[in-house]
CSV table of C-alpha atoms in Angstrom, one decimal:
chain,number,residue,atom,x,y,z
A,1,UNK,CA,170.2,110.5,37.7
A,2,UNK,CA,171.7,110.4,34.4
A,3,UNK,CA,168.3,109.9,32.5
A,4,UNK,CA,164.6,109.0,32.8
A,5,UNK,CA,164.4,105.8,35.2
A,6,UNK,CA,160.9,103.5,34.8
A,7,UNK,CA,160.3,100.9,37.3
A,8,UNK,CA,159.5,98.7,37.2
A,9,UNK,CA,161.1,97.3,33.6
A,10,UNK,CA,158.9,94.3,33.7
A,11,UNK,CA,155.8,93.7,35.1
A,12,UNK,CA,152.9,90.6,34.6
A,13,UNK,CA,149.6,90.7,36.5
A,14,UNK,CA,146.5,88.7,36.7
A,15,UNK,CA,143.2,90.2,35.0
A,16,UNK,CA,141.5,92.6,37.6
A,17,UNK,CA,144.9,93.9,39.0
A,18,UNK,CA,145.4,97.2,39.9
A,19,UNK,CA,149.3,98.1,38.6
A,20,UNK,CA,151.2,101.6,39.5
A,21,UNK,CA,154.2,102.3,37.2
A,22,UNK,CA,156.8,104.7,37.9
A,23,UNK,CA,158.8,107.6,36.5
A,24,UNK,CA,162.1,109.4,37.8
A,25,UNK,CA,162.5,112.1,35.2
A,26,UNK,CA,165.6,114.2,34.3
A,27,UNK,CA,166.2,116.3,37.2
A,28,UNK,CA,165.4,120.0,36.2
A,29,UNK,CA,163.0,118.9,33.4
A,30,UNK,CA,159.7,120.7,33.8
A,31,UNK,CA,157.5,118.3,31.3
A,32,UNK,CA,157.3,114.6,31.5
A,33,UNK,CA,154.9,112.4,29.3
A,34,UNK,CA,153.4,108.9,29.4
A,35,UNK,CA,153.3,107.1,26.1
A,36,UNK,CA,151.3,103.6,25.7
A,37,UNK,CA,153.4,101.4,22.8
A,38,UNK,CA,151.6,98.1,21.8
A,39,UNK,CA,153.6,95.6,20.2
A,40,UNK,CA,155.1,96.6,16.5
A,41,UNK,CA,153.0,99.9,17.1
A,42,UNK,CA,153.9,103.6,17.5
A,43,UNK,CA,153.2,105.7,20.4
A,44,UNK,CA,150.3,106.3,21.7
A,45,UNK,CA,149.8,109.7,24.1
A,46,UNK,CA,148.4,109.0,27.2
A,47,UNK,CA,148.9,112.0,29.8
A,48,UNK,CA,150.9,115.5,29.4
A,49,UNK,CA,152.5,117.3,32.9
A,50,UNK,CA,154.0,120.6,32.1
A,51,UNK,CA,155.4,122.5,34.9
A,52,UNK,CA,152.7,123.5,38.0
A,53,UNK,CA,149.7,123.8,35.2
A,54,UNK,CA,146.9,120.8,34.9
A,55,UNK,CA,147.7,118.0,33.2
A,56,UNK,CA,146.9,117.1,29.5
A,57,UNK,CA,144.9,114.0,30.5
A,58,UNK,CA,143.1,113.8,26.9
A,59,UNK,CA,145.1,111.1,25.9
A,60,UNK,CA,143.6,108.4,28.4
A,61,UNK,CA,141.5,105.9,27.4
A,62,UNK,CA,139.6,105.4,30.1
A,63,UNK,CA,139.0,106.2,33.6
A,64,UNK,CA,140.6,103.0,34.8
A,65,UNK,CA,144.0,105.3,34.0
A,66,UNK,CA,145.2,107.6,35.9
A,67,UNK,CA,148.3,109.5,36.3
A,68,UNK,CA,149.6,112.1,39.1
A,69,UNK,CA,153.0,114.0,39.6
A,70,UNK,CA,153.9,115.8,42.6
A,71,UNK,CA,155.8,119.0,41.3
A,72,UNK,CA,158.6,118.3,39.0
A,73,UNK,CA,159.4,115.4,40.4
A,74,UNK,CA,158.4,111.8,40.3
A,75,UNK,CA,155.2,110.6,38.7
A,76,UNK,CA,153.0,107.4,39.0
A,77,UNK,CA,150.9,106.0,36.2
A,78,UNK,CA,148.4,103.9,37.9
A,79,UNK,CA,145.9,101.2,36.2
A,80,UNK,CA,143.1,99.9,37.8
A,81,UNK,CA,141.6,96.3,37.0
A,82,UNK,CA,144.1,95.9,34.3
A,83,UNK,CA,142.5,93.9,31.5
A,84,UNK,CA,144.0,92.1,28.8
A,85,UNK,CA,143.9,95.0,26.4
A,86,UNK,CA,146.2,96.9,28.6
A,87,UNK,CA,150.0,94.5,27.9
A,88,UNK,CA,152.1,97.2,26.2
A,89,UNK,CA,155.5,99.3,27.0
A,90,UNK,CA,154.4,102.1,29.1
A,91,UNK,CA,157.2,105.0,28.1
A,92,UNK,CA,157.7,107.9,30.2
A,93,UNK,CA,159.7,110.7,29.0
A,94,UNK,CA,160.5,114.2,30.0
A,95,UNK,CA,161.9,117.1,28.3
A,96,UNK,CA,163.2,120.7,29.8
A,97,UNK,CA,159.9,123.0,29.0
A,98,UNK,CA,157.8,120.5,26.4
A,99,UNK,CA,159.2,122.0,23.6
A,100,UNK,CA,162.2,120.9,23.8
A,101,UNK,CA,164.0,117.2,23.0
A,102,UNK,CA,162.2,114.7,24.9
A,103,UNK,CA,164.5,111.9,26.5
A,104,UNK,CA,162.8,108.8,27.2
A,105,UNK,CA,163.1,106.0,29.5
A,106,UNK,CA,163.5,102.1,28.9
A,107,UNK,CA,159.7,101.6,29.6
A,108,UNK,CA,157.8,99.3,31.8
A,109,UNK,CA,156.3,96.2,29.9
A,110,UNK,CA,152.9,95.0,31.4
A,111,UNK,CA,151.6,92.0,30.9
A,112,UNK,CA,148.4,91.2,31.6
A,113,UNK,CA,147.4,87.6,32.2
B,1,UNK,CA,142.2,110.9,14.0
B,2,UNK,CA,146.5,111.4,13.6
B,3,UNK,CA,147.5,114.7,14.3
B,4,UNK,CA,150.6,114.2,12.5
B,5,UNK,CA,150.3,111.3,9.4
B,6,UNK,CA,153.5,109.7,8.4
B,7,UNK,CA,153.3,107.2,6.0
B,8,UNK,CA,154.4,104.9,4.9
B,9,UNK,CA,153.4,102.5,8.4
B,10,UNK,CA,155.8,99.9,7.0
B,11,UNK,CA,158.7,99.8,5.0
B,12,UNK,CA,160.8,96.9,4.0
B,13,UNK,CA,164.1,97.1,1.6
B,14,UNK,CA,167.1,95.9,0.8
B,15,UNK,CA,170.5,97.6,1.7
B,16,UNK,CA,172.0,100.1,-0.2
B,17,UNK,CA,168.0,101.5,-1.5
B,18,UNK,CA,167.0,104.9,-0.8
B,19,UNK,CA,164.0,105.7,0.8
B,20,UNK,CA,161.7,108.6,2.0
B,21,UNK,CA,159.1,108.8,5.1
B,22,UNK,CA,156.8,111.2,5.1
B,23,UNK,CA,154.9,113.3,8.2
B,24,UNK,CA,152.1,115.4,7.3
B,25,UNK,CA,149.5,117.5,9.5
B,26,UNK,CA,146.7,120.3,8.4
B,27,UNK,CA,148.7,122.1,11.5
B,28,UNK,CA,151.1,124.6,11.6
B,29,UNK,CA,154.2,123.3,14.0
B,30,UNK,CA,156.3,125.5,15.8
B,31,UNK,CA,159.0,122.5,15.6
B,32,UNK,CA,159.3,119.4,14.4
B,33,UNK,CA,161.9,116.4,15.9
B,34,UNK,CA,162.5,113.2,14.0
B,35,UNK,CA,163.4,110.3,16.4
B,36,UNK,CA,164.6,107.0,16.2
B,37,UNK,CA,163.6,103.8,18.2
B,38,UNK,CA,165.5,100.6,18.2
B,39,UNK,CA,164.0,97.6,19.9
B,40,UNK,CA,164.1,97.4,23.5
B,41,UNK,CA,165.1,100.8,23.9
B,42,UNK,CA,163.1,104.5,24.1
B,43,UNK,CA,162.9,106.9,21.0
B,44,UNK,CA,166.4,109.0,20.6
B,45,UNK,CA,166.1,112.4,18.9
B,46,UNK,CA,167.9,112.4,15.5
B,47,UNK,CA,167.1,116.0,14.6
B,48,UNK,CA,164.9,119.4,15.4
B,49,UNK,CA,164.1,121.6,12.3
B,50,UNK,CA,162.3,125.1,13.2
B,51,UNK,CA,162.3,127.0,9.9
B,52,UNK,CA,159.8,126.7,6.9
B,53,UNK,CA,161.6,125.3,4.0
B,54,UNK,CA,165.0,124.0,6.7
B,55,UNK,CA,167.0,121.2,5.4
B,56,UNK,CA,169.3,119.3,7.8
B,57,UNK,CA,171.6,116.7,6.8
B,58,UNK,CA,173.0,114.3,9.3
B,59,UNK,CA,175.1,111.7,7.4
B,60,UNK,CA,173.1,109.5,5.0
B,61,UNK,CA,169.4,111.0,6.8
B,62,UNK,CA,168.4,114.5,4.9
B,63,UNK,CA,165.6,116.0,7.0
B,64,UNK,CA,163.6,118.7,5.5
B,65,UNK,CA,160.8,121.0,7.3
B,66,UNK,CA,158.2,122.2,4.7
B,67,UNK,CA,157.3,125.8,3.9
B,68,UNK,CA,154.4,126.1,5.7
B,69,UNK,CA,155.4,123.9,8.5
B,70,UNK,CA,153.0,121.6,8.4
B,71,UNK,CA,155.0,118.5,6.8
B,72,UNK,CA,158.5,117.1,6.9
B,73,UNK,CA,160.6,114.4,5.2
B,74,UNK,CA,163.4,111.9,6.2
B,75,UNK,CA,165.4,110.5,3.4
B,76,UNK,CA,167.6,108.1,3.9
B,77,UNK,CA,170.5,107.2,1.2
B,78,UNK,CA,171.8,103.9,0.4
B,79,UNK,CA,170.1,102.2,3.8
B,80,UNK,CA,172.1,100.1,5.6
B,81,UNK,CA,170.9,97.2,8.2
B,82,UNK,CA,171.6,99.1,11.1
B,83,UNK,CA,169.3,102.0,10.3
B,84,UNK,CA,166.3,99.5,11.3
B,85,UNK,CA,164.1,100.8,13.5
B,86,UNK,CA,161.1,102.9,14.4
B,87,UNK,CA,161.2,106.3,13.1
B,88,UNK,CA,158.8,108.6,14.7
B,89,UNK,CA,157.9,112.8,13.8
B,90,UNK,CA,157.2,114.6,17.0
B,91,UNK,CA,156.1,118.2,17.0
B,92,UNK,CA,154.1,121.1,18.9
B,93,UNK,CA,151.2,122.4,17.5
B,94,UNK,CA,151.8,126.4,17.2
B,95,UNK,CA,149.5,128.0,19.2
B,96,UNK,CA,148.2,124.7,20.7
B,97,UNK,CA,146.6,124.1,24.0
B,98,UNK,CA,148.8,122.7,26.0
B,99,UNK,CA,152.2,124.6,26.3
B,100,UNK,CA,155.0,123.0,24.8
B,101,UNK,CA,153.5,119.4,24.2
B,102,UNK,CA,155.1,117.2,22.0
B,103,UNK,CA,152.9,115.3,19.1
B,104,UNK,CA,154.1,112.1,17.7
B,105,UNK,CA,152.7,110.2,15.0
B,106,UNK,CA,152.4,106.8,14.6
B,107,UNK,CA,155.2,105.7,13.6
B,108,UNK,CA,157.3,104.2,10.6
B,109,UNK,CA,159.0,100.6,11.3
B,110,UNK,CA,162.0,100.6,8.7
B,111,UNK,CA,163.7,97.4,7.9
B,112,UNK,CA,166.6,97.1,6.1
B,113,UNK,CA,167.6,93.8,4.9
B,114,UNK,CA,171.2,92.6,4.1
């Protein structure tokens, strides 16, 4: 594709939910990211996949997050009984080698009712 | 604790002001990439400066990469209403970690009234 795709855009879920968002990164592009952005906030670094080496998972904020990519191609961000505290945009983006710009998709917004 | 500090959080002017954001680390950065976000939309890269002491200019935005590499600066000249936004410093740590991760900080929400 032409550039990061996160589905889905939009997404509301009851209180105890589990939720799996997803990323199509830039074909070719051996680092992708997961950002958490709260309302009026900046970014907030959730999980780091660079190439075939293991993640950067410092960034989660608990173990109800979880992330996985299958080589350099798609990757999941999964939340397990979502709780209120969790409604934000969920950016993914992905870059060539890490160092390099980062190109971001539209983000997923979860809402957590 | 913000690896990379930029300040000010908030900033609120009028059009045709100057202004100045500010992104500061005790790290040294191998790069550093000033992007913008507009609502509704993901953070676009403005600029990448690499060198201690690098100025880059890109219309009314003067980016400039401190000696040491652990700061950087956005000015922007006479703002206008359609620089509002969310303007965010990304970099990697030199030496860090992780290969080639990107750092943001926090953020600086600009608004820019008429």
């Amino acid at each position: 594709g032409a550039g990061v795709s996160q589905s889905p855009s939009n997404k509301v879920t009851e209180k105890g939910k589990d939720v799996e968002l997803r990323c199509d990164p830039i074909s070719g592009h051996t680092a992708l990211y997961w950002y958490r952005q709260r309302l009026g906030q900046g970014l907030e670094f959730l999980i780091y996949f660079q190439g075939n080496s293991a993640p950067d998972k410092s960034g989660l904020p608990s173990d109800r997050f979880s992330a996985e990519r299958t080589g350099e191609s798609v990757s999941t961000l999964t939340i397990q009984r979502t709780q209120q505290e969790d409604s934000a945009v969920y950016l993914c983006a992905s870059s060539i080698t890490g160092r390099t710009e980062a190109f971001f998709g539209q983000g997923t917004r979860l809402t957590v009712v | 604790t913000q690896l990379l500090e930029q300040s000010p959080q908030f900033l609120s002017i009028q059009e045709g002001e100057n202004l100045t954001v500010y992104c500061n680390s005790s790290s040294v950065f191998s790069s550093l990439q000033w992007y913008r976000q507009e609502p509704g939309e993901g953070p676009v890269l403005l600029v990448t400066v690499v060198t201690g002491g690098e100025v880059k200019k890109l219309k009314r935005l003067t980016f400039q990469f401190g000696d040491a590499r652990k700061d950087s600066s956005l000015h922007i000249t006479a703002a206008q209403p359609g620089d509002t936004g969310l303007y965010l410093c990304a970099g990697e740590v030199a030496g860090g970690t992780s290969y080639g991760k990107l750092t943001f900080g926090q953020g600086t929400i600009l608004t820019v009234h008429p």
